[in-house]
Coordinates of C-alpha atoms and ligand atoms in Angstrom, one line a residue:
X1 CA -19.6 15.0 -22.0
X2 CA -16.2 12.7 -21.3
X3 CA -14.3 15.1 -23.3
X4 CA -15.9 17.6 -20.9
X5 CA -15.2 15.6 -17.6
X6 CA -11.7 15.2 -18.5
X7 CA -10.5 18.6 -19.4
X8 CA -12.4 20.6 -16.8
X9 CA -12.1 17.9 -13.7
X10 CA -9.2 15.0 -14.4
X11 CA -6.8 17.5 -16.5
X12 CA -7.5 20.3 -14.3
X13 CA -6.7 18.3 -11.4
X14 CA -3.5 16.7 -12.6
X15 CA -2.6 19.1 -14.1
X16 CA 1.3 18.6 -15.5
X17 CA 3.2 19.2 -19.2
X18 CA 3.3 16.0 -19.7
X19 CA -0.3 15.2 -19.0
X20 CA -1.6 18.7 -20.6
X21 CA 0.1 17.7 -24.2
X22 CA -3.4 15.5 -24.0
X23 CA -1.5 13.2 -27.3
X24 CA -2.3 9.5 -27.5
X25 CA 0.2 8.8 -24.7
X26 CA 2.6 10.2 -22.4
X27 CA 6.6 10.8 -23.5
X28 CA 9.2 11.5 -21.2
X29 CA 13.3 10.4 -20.8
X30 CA 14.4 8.0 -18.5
X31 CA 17.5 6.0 -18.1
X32 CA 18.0 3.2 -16.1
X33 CA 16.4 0.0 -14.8
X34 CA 12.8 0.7 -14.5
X35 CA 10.1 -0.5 -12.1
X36 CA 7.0 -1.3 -13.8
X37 CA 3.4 -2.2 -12.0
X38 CA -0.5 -1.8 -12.3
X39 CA -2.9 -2.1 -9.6
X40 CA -7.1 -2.0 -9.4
X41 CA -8.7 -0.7 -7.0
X42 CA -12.6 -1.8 -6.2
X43 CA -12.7 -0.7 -2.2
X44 CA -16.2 -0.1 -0.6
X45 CA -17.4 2.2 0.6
X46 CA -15.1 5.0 -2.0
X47 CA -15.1 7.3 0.8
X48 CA -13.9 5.9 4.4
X49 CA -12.0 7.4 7.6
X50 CA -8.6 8.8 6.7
X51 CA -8.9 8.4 3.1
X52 CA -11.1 7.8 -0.2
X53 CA -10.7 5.5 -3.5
X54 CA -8.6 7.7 -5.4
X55 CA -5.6 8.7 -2.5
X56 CA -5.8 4.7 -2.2
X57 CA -5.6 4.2 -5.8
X58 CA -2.5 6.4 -6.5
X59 CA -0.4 5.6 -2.9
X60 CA -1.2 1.7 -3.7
X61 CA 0.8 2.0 -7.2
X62 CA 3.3 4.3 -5.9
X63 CA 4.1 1.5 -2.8
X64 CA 4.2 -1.4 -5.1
X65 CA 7.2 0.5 -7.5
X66 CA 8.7 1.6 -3.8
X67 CA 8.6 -1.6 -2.9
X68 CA 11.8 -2.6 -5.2
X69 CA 13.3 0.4 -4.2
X70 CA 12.1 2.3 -7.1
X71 CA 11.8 5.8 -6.9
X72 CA 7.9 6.4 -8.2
X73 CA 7.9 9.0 -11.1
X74 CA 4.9 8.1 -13.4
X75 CA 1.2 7.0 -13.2
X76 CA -1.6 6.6 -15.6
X77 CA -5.2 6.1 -14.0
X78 CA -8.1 4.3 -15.3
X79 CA -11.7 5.7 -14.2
X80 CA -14.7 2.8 -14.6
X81 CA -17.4 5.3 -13.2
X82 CA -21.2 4.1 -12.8
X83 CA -23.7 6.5 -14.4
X84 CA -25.1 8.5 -11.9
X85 CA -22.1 9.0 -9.7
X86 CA -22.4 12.5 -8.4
X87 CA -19.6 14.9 -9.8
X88 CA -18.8 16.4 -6.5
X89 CA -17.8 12.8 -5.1
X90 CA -15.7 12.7 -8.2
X91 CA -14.0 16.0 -8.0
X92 CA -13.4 15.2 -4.4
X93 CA -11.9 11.5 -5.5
X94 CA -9.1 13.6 -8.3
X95 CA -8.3 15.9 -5.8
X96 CA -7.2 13.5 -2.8
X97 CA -5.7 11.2 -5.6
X98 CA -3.6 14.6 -6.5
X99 CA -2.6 15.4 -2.9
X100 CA -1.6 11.9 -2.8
X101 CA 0.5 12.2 -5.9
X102 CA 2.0 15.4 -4.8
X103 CA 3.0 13.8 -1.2
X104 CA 4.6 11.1 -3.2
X105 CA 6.1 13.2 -5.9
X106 CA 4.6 11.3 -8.6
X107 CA 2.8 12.7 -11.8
X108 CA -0.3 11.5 -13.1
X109 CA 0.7 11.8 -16.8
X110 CA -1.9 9.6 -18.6
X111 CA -5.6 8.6 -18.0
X112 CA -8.9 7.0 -19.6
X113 CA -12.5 7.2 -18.4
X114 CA -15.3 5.4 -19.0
X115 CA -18.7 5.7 -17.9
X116 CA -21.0 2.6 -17.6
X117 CA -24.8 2.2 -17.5
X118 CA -26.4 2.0 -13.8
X119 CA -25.8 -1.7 -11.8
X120 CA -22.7 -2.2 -13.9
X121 CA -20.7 -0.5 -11.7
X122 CA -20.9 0.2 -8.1
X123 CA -19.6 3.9 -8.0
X124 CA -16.2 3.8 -9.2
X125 CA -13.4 1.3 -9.9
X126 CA -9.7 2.7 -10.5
X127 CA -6.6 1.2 -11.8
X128 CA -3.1 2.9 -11.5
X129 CA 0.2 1.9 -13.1
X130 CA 3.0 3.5 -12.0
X131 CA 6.5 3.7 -13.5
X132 CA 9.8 4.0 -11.3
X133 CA 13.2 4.7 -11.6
X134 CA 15.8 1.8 -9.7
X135 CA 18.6 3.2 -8.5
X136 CA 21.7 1.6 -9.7
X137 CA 23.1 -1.4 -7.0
X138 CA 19.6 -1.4 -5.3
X139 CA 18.4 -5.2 -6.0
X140 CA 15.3 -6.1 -3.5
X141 CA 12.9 -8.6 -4.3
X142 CA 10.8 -10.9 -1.9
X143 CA 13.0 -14.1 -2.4
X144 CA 16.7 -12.3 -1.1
X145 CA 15.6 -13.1 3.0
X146 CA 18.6 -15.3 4.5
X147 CA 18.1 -16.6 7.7
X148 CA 19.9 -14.3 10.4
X149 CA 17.7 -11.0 8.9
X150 CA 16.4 -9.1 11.1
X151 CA 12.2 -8.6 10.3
X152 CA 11.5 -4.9 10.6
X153 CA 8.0 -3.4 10.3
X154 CA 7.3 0.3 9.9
X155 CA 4.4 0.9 12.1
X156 CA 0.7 -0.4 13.5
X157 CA -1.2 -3.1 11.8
X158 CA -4.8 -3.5 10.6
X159 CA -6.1 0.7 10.8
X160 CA -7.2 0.3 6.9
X161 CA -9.1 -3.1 7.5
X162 CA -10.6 -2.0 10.5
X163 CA -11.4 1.7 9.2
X164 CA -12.9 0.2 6.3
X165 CA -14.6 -2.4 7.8
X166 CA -16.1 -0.1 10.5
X167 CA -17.5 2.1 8.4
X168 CA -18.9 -0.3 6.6
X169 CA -20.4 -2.1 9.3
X170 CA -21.9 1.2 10.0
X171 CA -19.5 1.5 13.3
X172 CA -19.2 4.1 16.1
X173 CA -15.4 3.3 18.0
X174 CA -14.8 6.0 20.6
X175 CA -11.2 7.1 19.0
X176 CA -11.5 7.5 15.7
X177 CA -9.9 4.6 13.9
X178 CA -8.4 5.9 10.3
X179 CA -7.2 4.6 7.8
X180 CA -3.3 4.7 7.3
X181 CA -3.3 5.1 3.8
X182 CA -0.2 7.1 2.8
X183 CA 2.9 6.8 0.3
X184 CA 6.2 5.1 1.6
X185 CA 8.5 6.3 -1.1
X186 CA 10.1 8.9 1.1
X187 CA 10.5 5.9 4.0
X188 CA 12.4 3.5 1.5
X189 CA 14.7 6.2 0.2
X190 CA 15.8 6.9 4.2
X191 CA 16.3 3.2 4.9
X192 CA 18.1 2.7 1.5
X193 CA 20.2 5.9 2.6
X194 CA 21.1 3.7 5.8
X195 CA 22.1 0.2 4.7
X196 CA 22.6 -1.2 1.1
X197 CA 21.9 -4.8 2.7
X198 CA 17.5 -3.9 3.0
X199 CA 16.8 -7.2 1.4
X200 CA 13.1 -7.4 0.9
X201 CA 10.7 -5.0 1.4
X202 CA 6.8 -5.8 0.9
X203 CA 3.6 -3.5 1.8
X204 CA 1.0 -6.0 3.4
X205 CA -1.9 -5.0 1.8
X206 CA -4.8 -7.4 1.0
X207 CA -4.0 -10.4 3.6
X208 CA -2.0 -8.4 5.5
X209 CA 1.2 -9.1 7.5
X210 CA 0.0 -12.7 7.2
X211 CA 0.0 -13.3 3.9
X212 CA 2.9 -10.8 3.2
X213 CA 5.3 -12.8 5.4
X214 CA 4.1 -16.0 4.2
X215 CA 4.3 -15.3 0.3
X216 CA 8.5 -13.9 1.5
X217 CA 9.0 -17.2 3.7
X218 CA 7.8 -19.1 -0.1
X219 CA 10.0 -17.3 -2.1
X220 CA 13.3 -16.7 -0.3
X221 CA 13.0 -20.8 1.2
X222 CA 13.3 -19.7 4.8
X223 CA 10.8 -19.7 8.2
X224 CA 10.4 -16.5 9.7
X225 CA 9.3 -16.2 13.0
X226 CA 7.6 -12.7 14.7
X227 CA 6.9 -12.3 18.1
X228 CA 3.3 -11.4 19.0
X229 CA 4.1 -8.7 21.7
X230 CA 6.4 -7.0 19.6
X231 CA 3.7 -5.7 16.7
X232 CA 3.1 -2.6 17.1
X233 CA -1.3 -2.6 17.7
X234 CA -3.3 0.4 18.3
X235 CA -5.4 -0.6 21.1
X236 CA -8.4 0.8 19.4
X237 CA -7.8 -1.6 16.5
X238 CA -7.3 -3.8 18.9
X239 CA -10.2 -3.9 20.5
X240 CA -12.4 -3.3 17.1
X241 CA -10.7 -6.5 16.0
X242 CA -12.2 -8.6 19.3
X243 CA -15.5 -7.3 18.6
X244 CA -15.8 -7.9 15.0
X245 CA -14.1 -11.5 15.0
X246 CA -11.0 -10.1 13.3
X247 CA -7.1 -10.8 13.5
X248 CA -5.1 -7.6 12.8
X249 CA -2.5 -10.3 11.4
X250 CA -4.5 -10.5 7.8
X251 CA -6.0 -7.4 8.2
X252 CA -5.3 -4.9 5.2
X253 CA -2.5 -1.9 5.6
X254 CA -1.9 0.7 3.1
X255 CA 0.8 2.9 4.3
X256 CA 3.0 0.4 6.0
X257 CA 6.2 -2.2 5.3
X258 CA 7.6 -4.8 6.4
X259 CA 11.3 -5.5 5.6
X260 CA 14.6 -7.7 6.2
X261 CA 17.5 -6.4 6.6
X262 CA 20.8 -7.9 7.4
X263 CA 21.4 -8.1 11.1
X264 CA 24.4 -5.7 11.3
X265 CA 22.9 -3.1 10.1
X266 CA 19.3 -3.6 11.6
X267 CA 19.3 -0.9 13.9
X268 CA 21.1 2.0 11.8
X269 CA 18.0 0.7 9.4
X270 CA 15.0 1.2 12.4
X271 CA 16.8 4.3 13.3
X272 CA 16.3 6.0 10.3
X273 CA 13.1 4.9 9.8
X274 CA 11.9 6.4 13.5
X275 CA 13.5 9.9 11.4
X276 CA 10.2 9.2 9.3
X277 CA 6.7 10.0 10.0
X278 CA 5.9 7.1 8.0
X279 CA 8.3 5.0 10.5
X280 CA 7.7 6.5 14.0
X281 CA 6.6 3.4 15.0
X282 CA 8.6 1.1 13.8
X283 CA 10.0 -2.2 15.2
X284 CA 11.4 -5.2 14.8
X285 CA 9.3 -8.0 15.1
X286 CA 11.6 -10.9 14.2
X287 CA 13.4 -12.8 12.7
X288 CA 14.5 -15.3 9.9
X289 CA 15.5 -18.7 10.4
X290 CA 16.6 -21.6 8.5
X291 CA 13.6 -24.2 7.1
X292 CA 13.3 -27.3 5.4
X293 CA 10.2 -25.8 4.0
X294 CA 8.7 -22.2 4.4
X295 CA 7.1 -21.3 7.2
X296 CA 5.7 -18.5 9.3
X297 CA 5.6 -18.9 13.0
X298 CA 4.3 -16.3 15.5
X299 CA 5.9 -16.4 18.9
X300 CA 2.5 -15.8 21.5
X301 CA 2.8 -13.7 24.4
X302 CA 2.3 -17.0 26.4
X303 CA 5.6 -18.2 25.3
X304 CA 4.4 -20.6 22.8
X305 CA 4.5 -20.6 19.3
X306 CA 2.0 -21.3 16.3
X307 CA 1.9 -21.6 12.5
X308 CA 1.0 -18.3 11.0
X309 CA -1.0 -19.4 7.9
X310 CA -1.5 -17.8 4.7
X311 CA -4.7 -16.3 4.8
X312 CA -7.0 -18.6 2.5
X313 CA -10.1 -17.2 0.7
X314 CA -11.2 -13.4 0.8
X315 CA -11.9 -12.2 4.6
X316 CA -12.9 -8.6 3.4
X317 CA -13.7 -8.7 0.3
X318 CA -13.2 -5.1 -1.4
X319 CA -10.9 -3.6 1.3
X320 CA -8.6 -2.1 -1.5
Ligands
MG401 MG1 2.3 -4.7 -2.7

């Protein structure tokens, strides 16, 4: 029956030479420095507004290797699926994990699936690794910020955390609040186009901007500082964030970055981002500063300014 499930669903699906050899494990050339990662995914509910498990599973892998300024090439998939999961919610799960790959350019060129007994699974559990290509003289990595860098970020916080979240929670918003879940790769190649001094780029996933900024401020030795009126919020998450005791700071994005870039070329940077879809609401948010000791600061719209923490323990458990 696996044998089955793979050939006629997963194979047909992701369908590639590569992949369709069906030999122990995938072979292909590449030259260069490579970008390697892996990456589970566990969210609940599998199906949620503007997205499912599977187009999160493959654009999650594909933004970690984009993330270093790799260009994604490769991914192999790992299915954990609870007996009893209904085949249509699966077909639907390889197809939007497909669309996802083909938006992103990627190839899913290796896979394993296993099926486990009833209550020792809840649905489906993916995990993705994804291989890149780094272009030569592209070196980015969270501990290159200098104080002076500009603090760019490529659209609205929070949608994923509060879509998930709301359908959990089994919520009704007037607009329609979607997840943003989407690959970046094209965004990264258009800012790399613009400036060779992008310094760090991260995706602030679980934690969110929060804990994103935080983990940069601790490896690079700096404070950053962002200004609260500045981040781009869609009022809708806004407002779902009030009602359900939420801050859209550590609140989970899947199809955004946040970067720092030199200040000279800061705007050429934002203005090819805005050339994006991924980017069209873009901004920069703030700025790095010298520290004794790292540190993350948000500048209120009051004027004043307070410690932006890391966020401790899981607020959403299972949001990716
Ligand atoms: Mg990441």
């Amino acid at each position: 029956m696996t044998q089955d499930l793979v050939r006629s669903l997963f194979a047909a699906e992701f369908d590639n030479s590569i992949l369709d050899r069906m030999d122990d494990s995938a072979t292909f050339e590449l030259e260069g420095r490579l970008a390697f990662t892996t990456d589970c995914h566990v969210v609940s509910p599998y199906f949620f507004p503007g997205g499912d498990i599977g187009r999160l599973a493959l654009t999650g892998t594909v933004n970690d290797l984009a993330m270093t300024g790799a260009f994604p090439l490769y991914v192999a998939a790992g299915f954990i699926i609870e007996e009893g999961f209904p085949r249509e919610s699966l077909g639907r799960i390889a197809r939007s994990m497909q669309e996802a790959a083909a938006e992103a350019r990627v190839q899913v060129v290796a896979g394993d699936t296993k099926v486990v007994e009833r209550g020792a699974a809840d649905g489906i559990f993916i995990t993705t690794s994804g291989l890149g290509l780094v272009p030569p003289g592209v070196n980015i990595t969270g501990s290159a910020a200098s104080p002076g860098d500009v603090v760019i970020l490529s659209g609205t916080v929070g949608d994923h955390g509060v879509a998930v979240m709301s359908r959990r929670e089994g919520m009704r918003f007037e607009t329609a609040i979607e997840s943003d879940c989407a690959p970046l790769g094209e965004l990264v190649r258009r800012m790399l186009s613009a400036s060779d001094r992008v310094r760090v780029l991260r995706d602030p996933t679980r934690g969110g901007l929060a804990a994103a900024l935080n983990e940069i401020a601790a490896s690079s030795g700096v404070a950053i500082e962002i200004d609260e009126a500045s981040l781009p919020l869609k009022p809708e998450v806004g407002a779902a964030c009030e009602v359900l005791g939420l801050d859209p700071l550590t609140l989970a994005n899947e199809g955004k970055l946040v970067a720092m870039v030199d200040p000279e070329d800061a705007g050429r940077v934002l203005a090819a981002m805005k050339t994006s879809p991924m980017g069209a609401a873009a901004a920069v948010i703030g700025t790095v500063e010298r520290a004794d000791r790292p540190r993350v600061y948000v500048r209120t719209a009051a004027g004043s300014r307070r410690a932006l923490m890391m966020p401790s323990g899981e607020q959403l458990p299972r949001i990716c």
